[in-house]
XYZ file of C-alpha atoms in Angstrom:
727
model
C -25.360 -202.994 59.332
C -27.600 -200.839 57.146
C -29.569 -203.913 55.982
C -30.116 -204.977 59.622
C -31.348 -201.468 60.502
C -33.777 -201.401 57.557
C -35.179 -204.807 58.576
C -35.858 -203.526 62.112
C -37.567 -200.459 60.601
C -39.786 -202.694 58.409
C -40.812 -204.697 61.472
C -41.517 -201.868 63.934
C -42.089 -198.519 62.176
C -45.008 -197.093 60.221
C -44.877 -194.863 57.104
C -41.080 -194.523 57.056
C -39.181 -192.837 54.191
C -36.109 -195.088 53.958
C -34.300 -192.772 51.530
C -33.447 -190.283 54.274
C -32.219 -193.164 56.493
C -29.888 -194.484 53.778
C -28.638 -190.970 53.026
C -27.952 -190.316 56.727
C -26.086 -193.619 57.027
C -23.805 -192.794 54.065
C -23.239 -189.268 55.365
C -22.345 -190.490 58.872
C -20.093 -193.248 57.527
C -18.139 -190.690 55.503
C -17.951 -188.180 58.357
C -16.681 -190.755 60.883
C -14.507 -192.620 58.346
C -11.163 -192.080 60.107
C -12.534 -192.564 63.627
C -12.451 -195.672 65.798
C -14.174 -196.493 69.075
C -12.145 -197.480 72.136
C -13.094 -201.099 71.342
C -11.276 -200.792 68.007
C -14.508 -200.981 65.968
C -15.205 -198.416 63.214
C -17.059 -195.478 64.818
C -20.075 -195.892 62.503
C -21.047 -199.034 64.497
C -22.171 -196.815 67.419
C -24.653 -194.525 65.580
C -26.110 -197.531 63.729
C -26.721 -199.381 67.025
C -28.349 -196.232 68.455
C -30.592 -196.049 65.372
C -31.543 -199.735 65.817
C -32.662 -199.092 69.422
C -34.907 -196.235 68.254
C -36.233 -198.252 65.295
C -37.283 -201.009 67.742
C -39.293 -198.309 69.565
C -41.115 -197.423 66.336
C -39.769 -193.863 65.962
C -40.122 -191.748 62.795
C -37.573 -191.325 59.972
C -36.237 -187.914 61.089
C -35.449 -189.263 64.557
C -33.695 -192.346 63.170
C -31.767 -190.186 60.667
C -30.737 -187.790 63.456
C -29.581 -190.738 65.592
C -27.276 -191.846 62.771
C -25.889 -188.283 62.650
C -25.983 -187.537 66.402
C -22.183 -187.258 66.833
C -21.440 -185.491 63.534
C -21.531 -181.887 64.841
C -19.624 -182.775 68.001
C -16.923 -185.047 66.575
C -16.421 -184.004 62.927
C -16.006 -180.876 60.818
C -19.660 -180.746 59.801
C -21.873 -178.001 61.211
C -25.559 -177.431 61.987
C -25.845 -175.514 58.685
C -24.371 -178.445 56.764
C -26.995 -180.818 58.170
C -29.808 -178.335 57.561
C -28.725 -177.924 53.911
C -28.184 -181.645 53.345
C -31.268 -182.966 55.204
C -33.830 -180.646 56.851
C -34.177 -178.279 59.793
C -35.895 -180.950 61.912
C -32.949 -183.369 61.652
C -30.449 -180.534 62.235
C -32.320 -179.382 65.370
C -32.408 -182.909 66.795
C -28.661 -183.394 66.276
C -27.936 -179.952 67.754
C -30.089 -180.780 70.783
C -28.134 -183.974 71.481
C -24.717 -182.337 70.968
C -22.955 -181.737 74.294
C -21.460 -178.406 75.305
C -18.017 -179.980 75.060
C -16.312 -177.042 73.355
C -17.092 -174.618 76.189
C -14.551 -174.594 79.008
C -16.001 -174.933 82.512
C -14.343 -174.551 85.878
C -15.536 -177.900 87.233
C -16.910 -181.199 85.924
C -20.090 -180.617 87.967
C -20.655 -177.291 86.219
C -20.226 -178.910 82.808
C -22.581 -181.755 83.717
C -25.189 -179.290 85.037
C -25.048 -177.153 81.886
C -25.323 -180.240 79.652
C -28.422 -181.367 81.565
C -29.898 -177.838 81.378
C -29.342 -177.759 77.620
C -30.856 -181.206 77.255
C -33.966 -180.197 79.235
C -34.500 -177.077 77.149
C -34.066 -179.095 73.947
C -36.626 -181.598 75.286
C -39.258 -178.867 75.703
C -38.909 -178.076 71.993
C -38.751 -181.705 70.860
C -38.952 -184.679 73.246
C -37.172 -186.873 70.675
C -33.882 -185.258 71.732
C -33.909 -187.228 74.983
C -35.019 -190.415 73.210
C -31.885 -190.221 71.034
C -29.774 -189.397 74.089
C -31.161 -192.368 76.027
C -30.490 -194.742 73.126
C -26.980 -193.260 72.819
C -26.318 -193.828 76.522
C -27.748 -197.369 76.393
C -25.354 -198.467 73.648
C -22.436 -196.772 75.416
C -23.323 -198.707 78.574
C -23.528 -201.961 76.608
C -19.930 -201.391 75.437
C -18.586 -199.911 78.682
C -16.284 -202.894 79.290
C -13.715 -201.373 76.917
C -13.290 -198.271 79.092
C -10.882 -197.896 82.064
C -12.345 -198.936 85.445
C -12.545 -195.339 86.762
C -14.401 -194.236 83.626
C -16.761 -197.204 83.965
C -17.719 -196.186 87.515
C -18.080 -192.517 86.531
C -20.374 -193.292 83.583
C -22.383 -195.832 85.595
C -22.998 -193.301 88.386
C -24.018 -190.601 85.915
C -26.399 -193.075 84.276
C -28.044 -193.947 87.610
C -28.230 -190.275 88.631
C -29.574 -188.821 85.392
C -30.448 -191.120 82.496
C -32.210 -194.038 84.206
C -34.491 -191.634 86.177
C -35.225 -189.723 82.960
C -36.168 -192.992 81.230
C -38.450 -193.729 84.204
C -40.061 -190.274 84.028
C -40.736 -190.805 80.311
C -42.159 -194.257 81.051
C -39.576 -196.127 78.954
C -39.116 -199.094 81.273
C -37.428 -201.200 78.582
C -34.466 -198.784 78.584
C -34.672 -197.872 82.279
C -34.226 -201.447 83.542
C -31.293 -202.193 81.262
C -29.529 -198.933 82.184
C -29.949 -199.704 85.889
C -28.707 -203.293 85.615
C -25.669 -202.268 83.543
C -24.862 -199.454 85.992
C -25.022 -201.868 88.938
C -22.665 -204.228 87.092
C -19.945 -201.559 86.857
C -20.544 -199.655 90.107
C -20.742 -202.728 92.350
C -19.349 -205.656 90.302
C -18.909 -208.037 93.275
C -22.466 -207.537 94.510
C -23.824 -207.755 90.948
C -22.213 -211.083 90.054
C -23.026 -212.511 93.505
C -26.669 -211.547 92.936
C -26.674 -213.082 89.428
C -25.319 -216.338 90.874
C -27.857 -216.475 93.726
C -30.818 -215.701 91.441
C -29.664 -218.377 88.968
C -29.368 -221.009 91.726
C -33.123 -220.969 92.442
C -34.314 -220.175 88.922
C -35.605 -223.708 88.186
C -37.562 -223.879 91.447
C -38.992 -220.398 90.849
C -39.948 -221.129 87.226
C -41.818 -224.298 88.224
C -43.726 -222.314 90.878
C -44.704 -219.545 88.433
C -45.590 -222.044 85.675
C -48.088 -223.696 88.007
C -49.699 -220.304 88.789
C -49.858 -219.425 85.074
C -51.621 -222.739 84.249
C -54.218 -222.126 86.977
C -54.827 -218.516 85.838
C -55.164 -219.483 82.150
C -57.763 -222.125 82.955
C -59.756 -219.734 85.159
C -59.775 -216.851 82.650
C -60.582 -219.185 79.733
C -63.611 -220.486 81.655
C -64.889 -216.885 81.806
C -64.207 -216.329 78.056
C -61.528 -213.718 78.761
C -58.840 -213.781 76.078
C -55.454 -213.299 77.724
C -51.725 -213.707 77.467
C -50.004 -214.651 80.734
C -46.267 -214.750 81.409
C -43.783 -214.529 84.239
C -41.670 -211.369 84.491
C -38.392 -211.831 86.364
C -37.412 -208.891 88.540
C -34.381 -206.949 87.370
C -31.152 -207.206 89.330
C -31.050 -203.529 90.283
C -34.596 -203.726 91.653
C -33.623 -206.741 93.818
C -30.389 -205.025 94.911
C -32.234 -201.854 96.006
C -34.770 -203.869 97.980
C -31.956 -205.764 99.734
C -30.110 -202.528 100.583
C -33.070 -200.300 101.534
C -35.001 -202.951 103.497
C -31.862 -204.724 104.737
C -33.045 -208.118 103.469
C -31.243 -211.173 102.177
C -32.253 -212.664 98.831
C -33.995 -215.537 100.671
C -36.301 -212.987 102.316
C -37.400 -211.505 98.964
C -40.281 -213.609 97.665
C -41.461 -211.570 94.665
C -38.405 -212.201 92.487
C -40.861 -212.981 89.705
C -44.140 -211.238 88.917
C -46.969 -212.602 86.808
C -48.274 -210.349 84.054
C -51.725 -210.754 82.463
C -52.433 -208.982 79.151
C -56.061 -208.635 78.028
C -57.951 -206.829 75.263
C -59.734 -204.020 77.131
C -60.133 -202.235 80.480
C -63.321 -204.171 81.356
C -61.371 -207.444 81.131
C -58.629 -205.985 83.384
C -61.030 -205.576 86.306
C -62.782 -208.882 85.574
C -59.399 -210.666 85.625
C -58.505 -208.925 88.899
C -61.711 -210.178 90.507
C -60.910 -213.741 89.478
C -57.322 -213.498 90.768
C -58.606 -212.332 94.168
C -61.054 -215.247 94.344
C -58.214 -217.701 93.617
C -55.511 -216.194 95.846
C -55.828 -214.161 99.027
C -54.761 -210.512 98.455
C -52.380 -208.881 100.945
C -54.043 -205.750 102.443
C -52.527 -202.413 101.379
C -50.663 -203.941 98.407
C -53.270 -203.182 95.694
C -52.649 -200.256 93.321
C -54.943 -199.072 90.549
C -52.820 -197.229 87.994
C -55.573 -197.565 85.365
C -58.010 -195.238 87.139
C -55.098 -193.068 88.296
C -52.208 -193.342 85.786
C -48.673 -192.337 86.747
C -47.390 -189.036 85.280
C -45.225 -191.072 82.869
C -48.455 -192.539 81.356
C -47.998 -195.952 83.008
C -51.276 -197.842 83.480
C -51.765 -201.227 85.126
C -53.437 -202.998 88.033
C -50.971 -204.243 90.685
C -51.777 -206.649 93.474
C -49.687 -208.844 95.767
C -51.391 -212.120 96.709
C -50.591 -215.260 98.704
C -49.953 -218.076 96.254
C -49.531 -221.827 96.641
C -47.277 -222.944 99.522
C -48.025 -219.634 101.270
C -45.542 -217.695 99.136
C -46.557 -214.142 98.108
C -46.198 -213.060 94.485
C -46.998 -209.887 92.544
C -49.493 -209.831 89.710
C -49.903 -207.114 87.060
C -52.946 -206.808 84.799
C -53.123 -204.472 81.798
C -54.236 -204.208 78.157
C -51.889 -204.762 75.210
C -51.831 -201.007 74.486
C -51.007 -200.265 78.134
C -48.194 -202.810 77.962
C -46.704 -201.140 74.885
C -46.873 -197.789 76.690
C -45.225 -199.290 79.798
C -42.315 -200.520 77.642
C -41.857 -197.418 75.488
C -43.613 -194.623 77.415
C -43.637 -191.323 75.580
C -42.214 -193.057 72.492
C -45.404 -195.118 72.184
C -47.063 -192.037 70.622
C -45.000 -192.507 67.467
C -46.200 -196.082 67.048
C -49.762 -195.014 66.349
C -49.294 -191.589 64.779
C -47.962 -190.446 61.436
C -44.886 -188.461 62.402
C -44.231 -186.898 65.788
C -47.028 -185.581 68.001
C -47.502 -181.910 67.233
C -46.882 -179.169 69.804
C -50.619 -178.444 69.834
C -51.469 -182.004 70.906
C -52.952 -181.269 74.364
C -52.883 -184.888 75.524
C -49.212 -185.178 74.597
C -48.386 -181.866 76.301
C -49.997 -182.943 79.597
C -47.699 -185.975 79.683
C -44.747 -183.583 79.839
C -46.112 -181.355 82.611
C -43.422 -182.603 85.000
C -40.735 -181.392 82.566
C -42.180 -177.882 82.547
C -42.080 -177.913 86.360
C -38.434 -179.041 86.431
C -37.505 -176.217 84.069
C -39.469 -173.714 86.128
C -37.602 -174.364 89.390
C -34.184 -174.916 87.777
C -34.228 -171.364 86.341
C -34.013 -170.111 89.931
C -30.852 -172.164 90.636
C -27.524 -170.673 89.577
C -25.283 -173.011 91.580
C -24.451 -176.055 89.367
C -23.907 -178.416 92.326
C -27.242 -177.380 93.848
C -28.977 -177.723 90.488
C -27.667 -181.287 89.977
C -28.561 -182.314 93.529
C -32.110 -180.942 93.183
C -32.457 -182.512 89.735
C -31.476 -185.967 91.061
C -33.906 -185.654 93.972
C -36.719 -184.618 91.640
C -36.013 -187.512 89.254
C -35.668 -190.165 91.957
C -38.376 -189.275 94.439
C -41.384 -191.539 94.902
C -44.742 -189.854 94.561
C -48.045 -189.390 96.333
C -51.331 -188.593 94.571
C -53.732 -186.258 96.347
C -56.968 -184.512 95.338
C -58.124 -180.907 95.280
C -61.637 -180.250 96.749
C -62.905 -180.270 93.136
C -61.457 -183.736 92.461
C -58.391 -182.822 90.369
C -55.441 -185.191 90.904
C -52.137 -183.575 92.001
C -48.943 -185.632 92.114
C -46.215 -184.570 94.566
C -42.920 -186.020 95.853
C -43.226 -188.552 98.664
C -43.526 -186.942 102.140
C -44.746 -183.630 100.658
C -46.587 -181.187 102.887
C -49.616 -178.879 102.380
C -47.101 -176.117 101.502
C -45.855 -178.173 98.534
C -49.482 -178.673 97.502
C -50.220 -174.928 97.758
C -47.263 -173.966 95.546
C -48.192 -176.666 93.020
C -51.648 -175.072 92.658
C -50.300 -171.510 92.233
C -47.347 -169.422 93.445
C -49.646 -166.788 94.985
C -51.606 -169.436 96.919
C -48.314 -170.735 98.310
C -47.228 -167.240 99.406
C -50.597 -166.622 101.154
C -50.902 -170.092 102.747
C -51.647 -169.960 106.518
C -53.043 -173.442 107.115
C -54.544 -176.550 105.509
C -57.321 -179.116 105.809
C -56.852 -182.769 104.892
C -60.070 -184.794 104.525
C -61.892 -181.797 106.111
C -59.682 -181.813 109.251
C -57.185 -179.039 110.031
C -53.591 -180.316 109.971
C -50.223 -178.623 110.700
C -48.237 -177.330 107.720
C -45.533 -179.966 108.248
C -48.081 -182.812 107.889
C -46.941 -185.510 105.416
C -49.592 -186.023 102.744
C -50.688 -189.554 101.769
C -52.088 -190.880 98.515
C -55.855 -190.483 98.188
C -56.252 -187.579 100.642
C -58.293 -184.469 99.772
C -56.315 -181.298 100.495
C -57.674 -177.774 100.946
C -55.385 -174.757 101.435
C -56.363 -171.991 103.868
C -55.087 -168.594 102.720
C -54.751 -165.079 104.119
C -56.470 -162.209 102.330
C -53.249 -160.201 102.705
C -50.006 -161.090 100.851
C -48.336 -162.475 103.993
C -45.355 -164.157 102.292
C -43.633 -167.456 103.147
C -41.709 -168.290 106.311
C -37.971 -169.019 105.959
C -38.503 -172.236 107.975
C -40.666 -173.581 105.134
C -37.464 -174.423 103.261
C -36.879 -177.173 105.855
C -40.469 -178.446 105.621
C -41.097 -178.580 101.866
C -40.029 -181.550 99.731
C -40.636 -180.352 96.168
C -37.976 -178.343 94.374
C -40.730 -176.232 92.842
C -41.875 -174.993 96.273
C -38.316 -174.429 97.505
C -37.403 -172.364 94.431
C -40.533 -170.172 94.805
C -39.801 -169.544 98.489
C -36.160 -168.662 97.777
C -37.234 -166.384 94.912
C -39.629 -164.525 97.226
C -36.935 -163.895 99.829
C -34.481 -162.808 97.137
C -36.952 -160.280 95.772
C -38.822 -159.063 98.874
C -35.976 -158.931 101.373
C -32.956 -158.244 99.214
C -31.518 -155.312 101.196
C -32.068 -157.092 104.481
C -30.453 -160.246 103.077
C -27.455 -158.321 101.754
C -26.735 -156.949 105.224
C -27.327 -160.298 106.891
C -25.119 -162.133 104.366
C -22.323 -159.602 104.789
C -22.525 -159.959 108.559
C -22.383 -163.778 108.330
C -19.331 -163.649 106.039
C -17.437 -161.244 108.291
C -18.332 -163.297 111.367
C -17.009 -166.513 109.754
C -13.808 -164.767 108.601
C -13.234 -163.412 112.106
C -13.676 -166.919 113.513
C -10.999 -168.228 111.105
C -8.682 -165.249 111.674
C -9.085 -163.988 108.079
C -9.893 -160.654 106.425
C -12.808 -160.992 103.976
C -11.938 -157.702 102.257
C -8.458 -159.008 101.367
C -9.726 -162.449 100.341
C -12.560 -161.227 98.099
C -10.757 -159.032 95.613
C -9.298 -159.211 92.124
C -9.362 -162.449 90.140
C -10.335 -164.669 93.097
C -13.637 -162.787 93.634
C -14.288 -162.642 89.885
C -13.759 -166.432 89.637
C -16.146 -167.045 92.534
C -18.896 -164.826 91.104
C -18.494 -166.457 87.686
C -18.708 -169.961 89.173
C -22.099 -169.255 90.757
C -23.344 -166.956 87.939
C -23.638 -163.978 90.335
C -23.721 -160.459 88.896
C -21.943 -158.955 91.896
C -21.009 -159.242 95.559
C -24.580 -158.397 96.646
C -25.873 -161.572 94.962
C -23.306 -163.561 96.931
C -24.434 -161.991 100.230
C -28.080 -162.815 99.425
C -27.202 -166.459 98.648
C -25.373 -166.740 101.997
C -28.259 -165.079 103.850
C -30.969 -167.450 102.548
C -28.789 -170.517 103.125
C -28.087 -171.351 99.474
C -24.346 -171.069 100.297
C -22.590 -171.423 103.629
C -20.001 -168.783 104.661
C -17.342 -171.470 105.212
C -17.821 -172.904 101.680
C -17.450 -169.393 100.177
C -14.204 -168.812 102.097
C -12.855 -172.242 101.107
C -13.650 -171.501 97.450
C -11.892 -168.133 97.594
C -8.783 -169.661 99.211
C -8.856 -172.418 96.570
C -8.992 -169.870 93.721
C -6.097 -167.900 95.226
C -3.937 -171.030 95.555
C -4.845 -172.132 92.031
C -3.838 -168.726 90.616
C -0.514 -168.892 92.466
C 0.189 -172.327 90.956
C -0.744 -171.083 87.472
C 1.675 -168.182 87.799
C 4.478 -170.552 88.877
C 3.661 -172.928 86.007
C 3.636 -170.061 83.460
C 7.106 -168.971 84.539
C 8.412 -172.515 84.072
C 6.822 -172.732 80.613
C 8.343 -169.396 79.574
C 11.794 -170.600 80.587
C 11.332 -173.867 78.690
C 10.081 -172.150 75.534
C 12.863 -169.553 75.558
C 15.404 -172.368 75.973
C 13.782 -174.184 73.029
C 14.006 -171.079 70.823
C 17.684 -170.524 71.722
C 18.552 -174.129 70.955
C 17.101 -173.774 67.470
C 19.118 -170.527 67.108
C 16.400 -168.799 65.208
C 13.277 -166.788 65.832
C 9.821 -167.714 64.729
C 9.131 -167.031 61.064
C 5.708 -165.711 62.138
C 3.579 -168.577 60.771
C 0.489 -166.617 61.809
C 0.106 -168.058 65.311
C 1.256 -166.586 68.594
C 1.629 -168.117 72.044
C -0.415 -166.036 74.447
C 1.770 -163.871 76.677
C 5.125 -165.177 75.349
C 7.300 -163.768 72.544
C 10.218 -165.191 70.570
C 8.978 -168.796 70.397
C 9.467 -171.346 67.630
C 5.986 -172.298 66.313
C 5.148 -174.994 63.745
C 1.947 -176.597 62.396
C 1.182 -180.266 63.068
C 1.054 -182.271 59.845
C -1.592 -184.626 61.225
C -4.411 -182.070 61.095
C -3.124 -179.034 59.118
C -4.890 -176.182 60.988
C -5.908 -173.087 59.041
C -7.009 -169.610 60.219
C -10.480 -169.841 61.697
C -9.943 -173.300 63.227
C -10.051 -173.667 67.002
C -6.433 -174.469 67.882
C -4.339 -175.609 70.809
C -0.578 -175.665 71.401
C 1.678 -178.425 72.702
C 5.167 -177.730 74.063
C 7.452 -180.236 72.361
C 10.834 -181.243 73.719
C 13.352 -179.004 71.981
C 11.196 -178.102 68.937
C 9.081 -175.234 70.236
C 5.268 -175.267 70.148
C 3.363 -177.632 67.849
C -0.054 -176.239 66.806
C -2.990 -178.671 66.379
C -6.680 -178.313 65.638
C -8.656 -178.795 68.865
C -10.562 -181.719 67.329
C -7.367 -183.506 66.219
C -7.192 -187.039 67.616
C -3.435 -186.665 68.208
C -4.031 -183.467 70.187
C -6.657 -185.231 72.329
C -4.164 -188.029 73.028
C -1.470 -185.490 73.998
C -3.870 -183.752 76.402
C -4.763 -187.119 77.930
C -1.149 -188.244 78.326
C 0.537 -184.970 79.332
C -1.915 -182.111 79.820
C 0.694 -179.987 81.598
C 2.445 -179.295 78.253
C -0.697 -177.846 76.658
C -0.553 -174.078 76.150
C -2.980 -171.473 74.774
C -2.264 -170.273 71.241
C -4.223 -167.983 68.951
C -4.222 -166.778 65.376
C -2.548 -163.453 64.716
C -4.425 -160.721 62.903
C -4.779 -161.086 59.129
C -1.863 -158.776 58.282
C 0.622 -160.761 60.400
C -0.286 -164.219 59.061
C 1.167 -166.211 56.201
C -0.830 -165.786 52.993
C -1.591 -169.485 52.411
C -1.936 -172.732 54.371
C -2.170 -176.329 53.181
C -5.180 -178.387 54.238
C -6.727 -181.673 53.095
C -10.316 -182.672 52.392
C -11.932 -185.920 51.299
C -14.886 -186.236 48.945
C -17.131 -189.323 48.743
C -19.553 -189.635 45.855
C -21.349 -192.066 43.571
C -18.787 -192.816 40.862
C -19.728 -191.477 37.423
C -18.216 -189.982 34.265
C -17.214 -186.297 34.635
C -17.344 -186.278 38.467
C -13.698 -185.258 38.970
C -13.994 -182.488 36.377
C -16.982 -180.965 38.231
C -15.075 -181.078 41.532
C -12.100 -179.329 39.903
C -14.478 -176.714 38.492
C -15.760 -175.966 42.044
C -12.149 -175.374 43.147
C -11.453 -173.083 40.185
C -14.599 -171.031 40.863
C -13.440 -170.230 44.401
C -9.958 -169.280 43.130
C -8.226 -171.727 45.495
C -4.856 -173.231 44.570
C -4.927 -177.026 44.093
C -1.855 -178.595 45.730
C -2.477 -182.334 45.151
C -5.285 -184.784 44.299
C -5.679 -188.548 44.638
C -8.749 -190.551 43.560
C -9.875 -194.177 43.817
C -13.090 -196.210 43.609
C -14.339 -198.631 46.283
C -16.042 -201.982 45.648
C -19.399 -200.343 46.358
C -18.831 -198.016 43.354
C -18.126 -195.047 45.648
C -15.469 -192.585 44.480
C -13.065 -191.503 47.258
C -11.152 -188.351 46.304
C -8.473 -186.843 48.573
C -7.617 -183.213 47.779
C -4.903 -180.937 49.211
C -5.548 -177.199 48.869
C -3.696 -173.956 49.580
C -6.090 -171.609 51.364
C -5.983 -168.306 53.235
C -8.575 -169.080 55.930
C -11.396 -171.390 57.007
C -14.092 -169.378 55.216
C -12.537 -170.131 51.827
C -12.441 -173.808 52.732
C -16.097 -173.804 53.803
C -17.049 -172.096 50.541
C -15.399 -174.716 48.341
C -16.832 -177.552 50.454
C -20.341 -176.091 50.097
C -19.939 -175.910 46.330
C -18.785 -179.533 46.207
C -21.766 -180.724 48.276
C -24.123 -179.272 45.641
C -22.620 -181.513 42.944
C -24.896 -184.390 41.880
C -24.143 -187.713 43.594
C -21.969 -186.300 46.382
C -22.352 -188.352 49.594
C -20.028 -186.427 51.907
C -17.309 -183.762 51.934
C -15.167 -183.406 55.046
C -11.723 -182.449 56.287
C -9.396 -185.318 57.037
C -7.785 -185.803 60.408
C -5.648 -188.555 61.948
């Protein structure tokens, strides 16, 4: 696998230091040694495949190294500090940026998804390569999705269509975008997908003959004008065909442009010359010509598009671009690494302008505390088609499709949006709910006084940026008025349902509600209801849901207490205080799981066994994960007791991988002696690749002692990896 990766790097990447790649591979292989994928393959296969995808895109060595290590922090014992010490801060930051917020407990799946996307967006602003690794990670996971349960397949496919494919589109990486969309369609709508594959295949020969004839004619024409070119057919992707059939309610027989013809030439001058020749050969369809060379898309895409009537009266699409434009259309933002030494620097103005849309997304999402609302707005922003309009001075402004002059005003500046009283389009006054069209010149008419927006603008605007600015204004300028209005709306809805809001919104139920929406107090809730961010009925339903959930938890806790007390009585002995206590319950038999050997400082979880008390596992233990999956109702919170109440020593196991050499074991033993840790057992062997594999059992007091000895071992010459073992 490593040889294959290095060959791809040789073919596609410039100025790559392979030493860091090889080191990262060995480190990841050691860290994931005990882990398997759902398919049964060794886990290391996944990070290597992710690295291969990025190497094909021509990325730099730190990105490829980070892709090999991208699951190390999340799924193994290694930390950010370990990666920083072993590699460099750049690699550590990339891995940290990709790592999900999996260890934080959220109330809902939507909240967790929203926070993961937020984290990813913030990491992208610091280093765009974070999302490139994440996209490659998701692509390989989608390629191997067949091994997952059907429900998981549909869930992942939907998430991919909602988040990752649109992100790939926004970054201009069509090579990844198309594959993600086609794979998602395969798992979300398998019947439609395979039916579409069959129907497309049935007419492939006829279609290929038709396109081949067009290509021969175009080659002859361009050659006669001394224009060097490369011409090929580009079959439309299944998801693109499927969307056209669904949105336009067409059958596959009614879709003629299943294949497009692409012409690649050397420079921009040849692009327009080729277009002229195409239009003399085939009649262009009015309104179907787009010039993305003069006006590139925000994701850097450049090309000339035209739909023409071909032989036999059948329309087909033609795309004309340069070779550099084609590389950018395939790899988007990643194309920058192909021609630069290392990553584009933060001061690179051209590179920064390509990410302007990301800054805008982050700007409006800061105003949104509701995770469901954030995700909905994010999906809309990613998916929406765009229009391109001009300021009176000729600057190009891109906005979501169907945007209004209000959206335009807020895109120019927040203050201009707040003072907007009217607009002119192509020098004619238009209403504020007018839908802007590509190519129009827009001028905003403003009041000299700070008038402020109208609440009805929220129903007119299309861009999330404008909506967030309007909501922010009402939150700030009319807070007291909104508090009163929100309170009145809540009491009115409660009265309609025969409920008492004062009794509903108290204690833990209110606290849970405020926490869910990140509100600081009840006033924030009233404001959200007043401006329409939350409906009174949804707030009441949430409160009732929290109350019912708390009642069930209390019932469940009572049952667990009874079961644990029965377990302790059956064993006819009290706990020997192993240093762990079950939260809220005394007199319980507690024992450590042998599969993962937790020690003080580890994140731990408890499992109620049948007749043997509570078994304590590390949270990252594979057995514990399986228990949670199979019978989550028997999971219980446990925590370490204070230092004085714990046992003095605990047994744990680590594994060391190193280049085999004389004196290696002695140096490892010396590191143990220096930290004054008791050695319990040691076992050593050498692999065929001349790698020493040393398993060591230690008696330690807490996790800090273990980290200290592991750090010392990693400084020893020739060490590849040091990690805790787990089943």
